[in-house]
Amino acid sequence: MRARLLFLTLLVLAGCSRQREDAHLLNEVKRRLSERDARLTSYRLEGRTGEGGAEPVGFSFAYRAPQKMRGSLGAPISRTFSWDGERLFEQSDADKRFTTFQTELSPERRSGFLTETFAPFTPEGFRAPLLPAELSAKRTSHARAPEAVELAASVADPSGESLQVTYTLRWPTLDFLGRQSRLADGTTLEVRVEEEHCDKALELCVPQKLSRWVKGEKVGETTLSKVELNPTLPNDSFTLAAPEGYEVQTKTLVDAAGK
């Protein structure tokens, strides 16, 4: 009986020790991600992205901390979005339309809206991923990193279905190496880093080429032809003005509850 109690006690102690180690690792990951974001204060990208057999579309994107963004899609879409910290601008060259959006959104809704708006321009791996409160971390390895960490969480997709998401990051620089999502029906979605751009001064790497996979089959790819880290980006580069001859309109974004 005593031997059994001792064995159970050792199991409990081992479990507690592992929990403390995992909690320490998670705190360290969050700290290092914050420091990484602080080092990378701006960037400018150019590249092409495509899905399936569709013709790739050219795009460009610029970011300046804390939250200034400008993204453009090439022909045949020919559209630019820019957020100067207060207003969102949309310039559609296809139909010569220019819209300025004022915002009365709550900070949380505004953050989600901007994330959705600029998602087509922002390859993963430049800024820290948006992490939910309930998160676990463990050490692992990867083809691009003998030492890596996995961050796993269960989140809800837009339809409310449970989604299991796992990020793989290089240790200790926490460079993005991949993301895997598992839907409720078992379908797996993956983003893989195929090539990287590294900066010795900043002590970090960012993706140069990313591929997207569904159920183990490649469905899309993004390749960057230009990557500038910490360039000087003036404030006025994010505040757009309507070109001559464009239809101009102003709209206001409000929370649904505030209508």
CSV table of C-alpha atoms in Angstrom, one decimal:
chain,number,residue,atom,x,y,z
A,1,MET,CA,0.0,0.0,0.0
A,2,ARG,CA,2.8,2.4,0.9
A,3,ALA,CA,4.6,1.6,-2.3
A,4,ARG,CA,1.4,2.4,-4.3
A,5,LEU,CA,0.9,5.7,-2.4
A,6,LEU,CA,4.5,6.6,-3.0
A,7,PHE,CA,4.1,5.9,-6.7
A,8,LEU,CA,0.9,8.0,-7.0
A,9,THR,CA,2.6,10.8,-5.1
A,10,LEU,CA,5.5,10.7,-7.5
A,11,LEU,CA,3.1,10.8,-10.5
A,12,VAL,CA,1.3,13.9,-9.0
A,13,LEU,CA,4.6,15.6,-8.3
A,14,ALA,CA,5.9,14.9,-11.9
A,15,GLY,CA,2.6,16.2,-13.3
A,16,CYS,CA,2.9,19.4,-11.2
A,17,SER,CA,6.5,19.9,-12.3
A,18,ARG,CA,5.5,19.5,-16.0
A,19,GLN,CA,2.7,22.0,-15.6
A,20,ARG,CA,5.1,24.5,-14.1
A,21,GLU,CA,7.5,23.9,-16.9
A,22,ASP,CA,4.8,24.4,-19.5
A,23,ALA,CA,3.5,27.5,-17.8
A,24,HIS,CA,7.0,28.9,-17.7
A,25,LEU,CA,7.6,28.2,-21.4
A,26,LEU,CA,4.3,29.8,-22.3
A,27,ASN,CA,5.2,33.0,-20.4
A,28,GLU,CA,8.6,33.0,-22.0
A,29,VAL,CA,7.1,32.6,-25.5
A,30,LYS,CA,4.7,35.6,-24.9
A,31,ARG,CA,7.6,37.7,-23.6
A,32,ARG,CA,9.8,36.9,-26.5
A,33,LEU,CA,7.0,37.5,-29.1
A,34,SER,CA,6.4,40.9,-27.6
A,35,GLU,CA,10.1,41.7,-27.8
A,36,ARG,CA,10.2,40.5,-31.4
A,37,ASP,CA,7.3,42.8,-32.3
A,38,ALA,CA,9.1,45.7,-30.6
A,39,ARG,CA,12.2,45.1,-32.8
A,40,LEU,CA,10.2,44.9,-36.1
A,41,THR,CA,8.5,48.4,-36.1
A,42,SER,CA,7.8,48.6,-39.9
A,43,TYR,CA,8.1,46.6,-43.1
A,44,ARG,CA,7.3,46.9,-46.8
A,45,LEU,CA,6.5,43.9,-49.1
A,46,GLU,CA,5.8,43.2,-52.7
A,47,GLY,CA,4.9,39.8,-54.2
A,48,ARG,CA,2.3,37.6,-55.8
A,49,THR,CA,-0.3,35.3,-54.4
A,50,GLY,CA,-2.5,32.7,-56.1
A,51,GLU,CA,-5.1,30.0,-55.2
A,52,GLY,CA,-5.5,26.8,-57.1
A,53,GLY,CA,-5.0,27.2,-60.8
A,54,ALA,CA,-6.0,30.8,-60.8
A,55,GLU,CA,-3.6,33.4,-62.2
A,56,PRO,CA,-1.5,34.9,-59.4
A,57,VAL,CA,-2.3,38.5,-58.4
A,58,GLY,CA,0.4,41.0,-57.5
A,59,PHE,CA,0.2,42.9,-54.2
A,60,SER,CA,2.1,45.3,-52.0
A,61,PHE,CA,1.8,46.0,-48.3
A,62,ALA,CA,3.3,48.5,-45.9
A,63,TYR,CA,3.1,48.4,-42.1
A,64,ARG,CA,4.2,50.9,-39.4
A,65,ALA,CA,3.7,50.3,-35.7
A,66,PRO,CA,1.5,50.6,-33.8
A,67,GLN,CA,-1.2,50.2,-36.4
A,68,LYS,CA,-0.8,51.9,-39.8
A,69,MET,CA,-1.3,49.8,-42.8
A,70,ARG,CA,-1.6,50.1,-46.6
A,71,GLY,CA,-2.2,47.3,-49.0
A,72,SER,CA,-2.8,47.2,-52.8
A,73,LEU,CA,-3.9,44.5,-55.1
A,74,GLY,CA,-2.9,44.6,-58.8
A,75,ALA,CA,-4.9,44.0,-61.9
A,76,PRO,CA,-7.6,42.9,-62.5
A,77,ILE,CA,-8.7,43.8,-59.0
A,78,SER,CA,-6.7,47.1,-58.8
A,79,ARG,CA,-7.8,48.2,-55.3
A,80,THR,CA,-6.0,49.9,-52.4
A,81,PHE,CA,-6.9,50.0,-48.7
A,82,SER,CA,-5.1,52.2,-46.2
A,83,TRP,CA,-5.5,52.8,-42.5
A,84,ASP,CA,-3.8,55.9,-41.0
A,85,GLY,CA,-4.7,55.2,-37.4
A,86,GLU,CA,-8.0,57.0,-37.5
A,87,ARG,CA,-9.6,56.5,-41.0
A,88,LEU,CA,-9.8,53.7,-43.5
A,89,PHE,CA,-9.4,54.7,-47.2
A,90,GLU,CA,-10.5,52.5,-50.1
A,91,GLN,CA,-9.5,53.4,-53.6
A,92,SER,CA,-11.0,51.3,-56.4
A,93,ASP,CA,-9.2,52.0,-59.7
A,94,ALA,CA,-11.4,49.6,-61.7
A,95,ASP,CA,-14.5,51.8,-61.2
A,96,LYS,CA,-12.8,55.1,-60.2
A,97,ARG,CA,-14.3,55.2,-56.7
A,98,PHE,CA,-12.7,56.6,-53.6
A,99,THR,CA,-14.3,56.0,-50.1
A,100,THR,CA,-13.2,57.4,-46.7
A,101,PHE,CA,-14.5,55.4,-43.7
A,102,GLN,CA,-14.9,57.1,-40.4
A,103,THR,CA,-15.1,54.7,-37.5
A,104,GLU,CA,-17.2,54.5,-34.4
A,105,LEU,CA,-16.4,50.9,-33.7
A,106,SER,CA,-15.3,49.6,-30.3
A,107,PRO,CA,-11.6,48.9,-30.1
A,108,GLU,CA,-12.2,45.2,-30.2
A,109,ARG,CA,-14.5,45.4,-33.2
A,110,ARG,CA,-12.2,47.8,-35.0
A,111,SER,CA,-9.2,45.4,-34.5
A,112,GLY,CA,-11.2,42.5,-35.9
A,113,PHE,CA,-12.4,44.6,-38.9
A,114,LEU,CA,-8.9,45.8,-39.7
A,115,THR,CA,-7.5,42.3,-39.4
A,116,GLU,CA,-10.2,41.0,-41.9
A,117,THR,CA,-9.7,43.9,-44.3
A,118,PHE,CA,-5.9,43.6,-44.5
A,119,ALA,CA,-5.7,39.8,-44.3
A,120,PRO,CA,-5.2,39.4,-48.1
A,121,PHE,CA,-2.0,41.6,-47.9
A,122,THR,CA,-0.4,40.3,-44.7
A,123,PRO,CA,1.5,37.0,-45.0
A,124,GLU,CA,1.8,35.2,-41.6
A,125,GLY,CA,5.1,35.4,-39.8
A,126,PHE,CA,5.8,39.1,-39.7
A,127,ARG,CA,3.9,40.1,-36.6
A,128,ALA,CA,3.1,37.9,-33.6
A,129,PRO,CA,-0.1,35.7,-34.2
A,130,LEU,CA,-3.3,36.7,-32.4
A,131,LEU,CA,-3.3,34.3,-29.5
A,132,PRO,CA,-6.4,33.4,-27.5
A,133,ALA,CA,-6.3,33.4,-23.7
A,134,GLU,CA,-6.5,29.6,-23.4
A,135,LEU,CA,-3.2,28.4,-24.9
A,136,SER,CA,-0.7,25.6,-24.4
A,137,ALA,CA,3.0,25.5,-25.3
A,138,LYS,CA,5.4,22.6,-25.7
A,139,ARG,CA,8.9,22.1,-27.1
A,140,THR,CA,9.3,20.3,-30.4
A,141,SER,CA,11.5,20.2,-33.5
A,142,HIS,CA,11.0,21.1,-37.2
A,143,ALA,CA,12.8,20.5,-40.5
A,144,ARG,CA,13.9,24.2,-40.4
A,145,ALA,CA,14.6,24.3,-36.7
A,146,PRO,CA,16.1,21.6,-34.4
A,147,GLU,CA,14.6,23.5,-31.5
A,148,ALA,CA,11.1,24.8,-31.9
A,149,VAL,CA,7.9,25.4,-29.9
A,150,GLU,CA,4.3,24.5,-30.6
A,151,LEU,CA,1.5,26.8,-29.5
A,152,ALA,CA,-1.9,25.0,-29.5
A,153,ALA,CA,-5.4,26.4,-28.9
A,154,SER,CA,-9.1,25.7,-29.5
A,155,VAL,CA,-10.9,28.6,-31.1
A,156,ALA,CA,-14.3,29.2,-32.7
A,157,ASP,CA,-14.5,29.8,-36.5
A,158,PRO,CA,-16.9,32.4,-37.9
A,159,SER,CA,-19.7,29.8,-37.9
A,160,GLY,CA,-19.1,29.0,-34.2
A,161,GLU,CA,-17.6,25.6,-34.9
A,162,SER,CA,-14.6,24.5,-32.8
A,163,LEU,CA,-11.2,24.8,-34.5
A,164,GLN,CA,-7.9,23.3,-33.3
A,165,VAL,CA,-5.0,25.6,-34.2
A,166,THR,CA,-1.3,24.9,-33.8
A,167,TYR,CA,1.5,27.3,-34.5
A,168,THR,CA,5.1,26.1,-34.9
A,169,LEU,CA,7.8,28.7,-34.1
A,170,ARG,CA,11.6,28.5,-34.1
A,171,TRP,CA,13.2,28.7,-30.7
A,172,PRO,CA,14.4,31.1,-29.3
A,173,THR,CA,13.8,33.7,-32.0
A,174,LEU,CA,10.1,32.6,-32.5
A,175,ASP,CA,10.2,32.9,-36.3
A,176,PHE,CA,7.0,31.5,-37.9
A,177,LEU,CA,7.5,28.1,-39.4
A,178,GLY,CA,3.9,26.9,-40.0
A,179,ARG,CA,0.3,26.7,-38.8
A,180,GLN,CA,-2.0,23.8,-38.8
A,181,SER,CA,-5.8,24.0,-38.3
A,182,ARG,CA,-8.1,21.1,-37.8
A,183,LEU,CA,-11.8,21.6,-38.4
A,184,ALA,CA,-14.5,19.8,-36.5
A,185,ASP,CA,-15.0,17.4,-39.4
A,186,GLY,CA,-11.3,16.4,-39.3
A,187,THR,CA,-10.2,18.5,-42.3
A,188,THR,CA,-6.7,19.9,-41.9
A,189,LEU,CA,-5.6,23.2,-43.2
A,190,GLU,CA,-1.9,24.1,-43.3
A,191,VAL,CA,0.4,27.1,-44.0
A,192,ARG,CA,4.0,26.1,-44.5
A,193,VAL,CA,7.1,28.3,-44.8
A,194,GLU,CA,9.1,27.3,-47.9
A,195,GLU,CA,11.7,30.1,-48.0
A,196,GLU,CA,12.8,32.7,-45.5
A,197,HIS,CA,14.3,36.2,-45.4
A,198,CYS,CA,16.6,36.7,-42.4
A,199,ASP,CA,18.0,39.9,-40.8
A,200,LYS,CA,21.1,39.5,-38.6
A,201,ALA,CA,20.8,42.9,-37.1
A,202,LEU,CA,17.2,42.3,-36.0
A,203,GLU,CA,17.9,38.7,-35.1
A,204,LEU,CA,14.8,37.3,-36.8
A,205,CYS,CA,13.6,35.7,-40.0
A,206,VAL,CA,10.3,36.2,-41.9
A,207,PRO,CA,8.7,34.2,-44.6
A,208,GLN,CA,9.8,34.8,-48.2
A,209,LYS,CA,7.6,32.0,-49.7
A,210,LEU,CA,4.5,30.4,-48.1
A,211,SER,CA,2.4,27.5,-49.3
A,212,ARG,CA,-1.2,26.6,-48.3
A,213,TRP,CA,-2.5,23.1,-48.1
A,214,VAL,CA,-5.9,21.4,-47.6
A,215,LYS,CA,-6.1,17.7,-46.7
A,216,GLY,CA,-2.5,17.4,-47.6
A,217,GLU,CA,-2.9,18.9,-51.1
A,218,LYS,CA,-1.4,22.2,-52.1
A,219,VAL,CA,-4.0,24.8,-52.9
A,220,GLY,CA,-2.1,28.1,-52.9
A,221,GLU,CA,1.1,30.0,-52.7
A,222,THR,CA,2.5,33.4,-51.8
A,223,THR,CA,5.9,34.5,-53.0
A,224,LEU,CA,7.5,37.8,-51.9
A,225,SER,CA,9.8,39.5,-54.4
A,226,LYS,CA,10.7,42.4,-52.1
A,227,VAL,CA,11.0,42.4,-48.3
A,228,GLU,CA,12.2,45.5,-46.4
A,229,LEU,CA,12.4,45.4,-42.7
A,230,ASN,CA,12.2,48.6,-40.6
A,231,PRO,CA,12.1,51.0,-43.5
A,232,THR,CA,11.2,54.6,-42.9
A,233,LEU,CA,7.5,55.1,-43.7
A,234,PRO,CA,6.2,58.7,-43.3
A,235,ASN,CA,2.8,59.2,-41.8
A,236,ASP,CA,1.4,60.7,-44.9
A,237,SER,CA,2.1,57.5,-46.9
A,238,PHE,CA,-1.0,56.0,-45.1
A,239,THR,CA,-3.3,59.0,-45.7
A,240,LEU,CA,-4.8,58.8,-49.2
A,241,ALA,CA,-6.3,61.5,-51.3
A,242,ALA,CA,-8.8,60.9,-54.1
A,243,PRO,CA,-7.3,61.0,-57.6
A,244,GLU,CA,-8.8,63.4,-60.1
A,245,GLY,CA,-12.0,62.2,-61.7
A,246,TYR,CA,-12.9,59.6,-59.0
A,247,GLU,CA,-16.3,59.4,-57.4
A,248,VAL,CA,-15.8,60.4,-53.7
A,249,GLN,CA,-17.9,59.3,-50.8
A,250,THR,CA,-17.7,59.1,-47.0
A,251,LYS,CA,-19.2,56.4,-44.8
A,252,THR,CA,-19.2,55.6,-41.0
A,253,LEU,CA,-18.5,52.2,-39.5
A,254,VAL,CA,-20.5,51.6,-36.3
A,255,ASP,CA,-21.1,48.6,-34.0
A,256,ALA,CA,-24.2,46.7,-34.8
A,257,ALA,CA,-25.5,47.3,-31.3
A,258,GLY,CA,-25.1,51.0,-31.7
A,259,LYS,CA,-27.3,51.2,-34.7
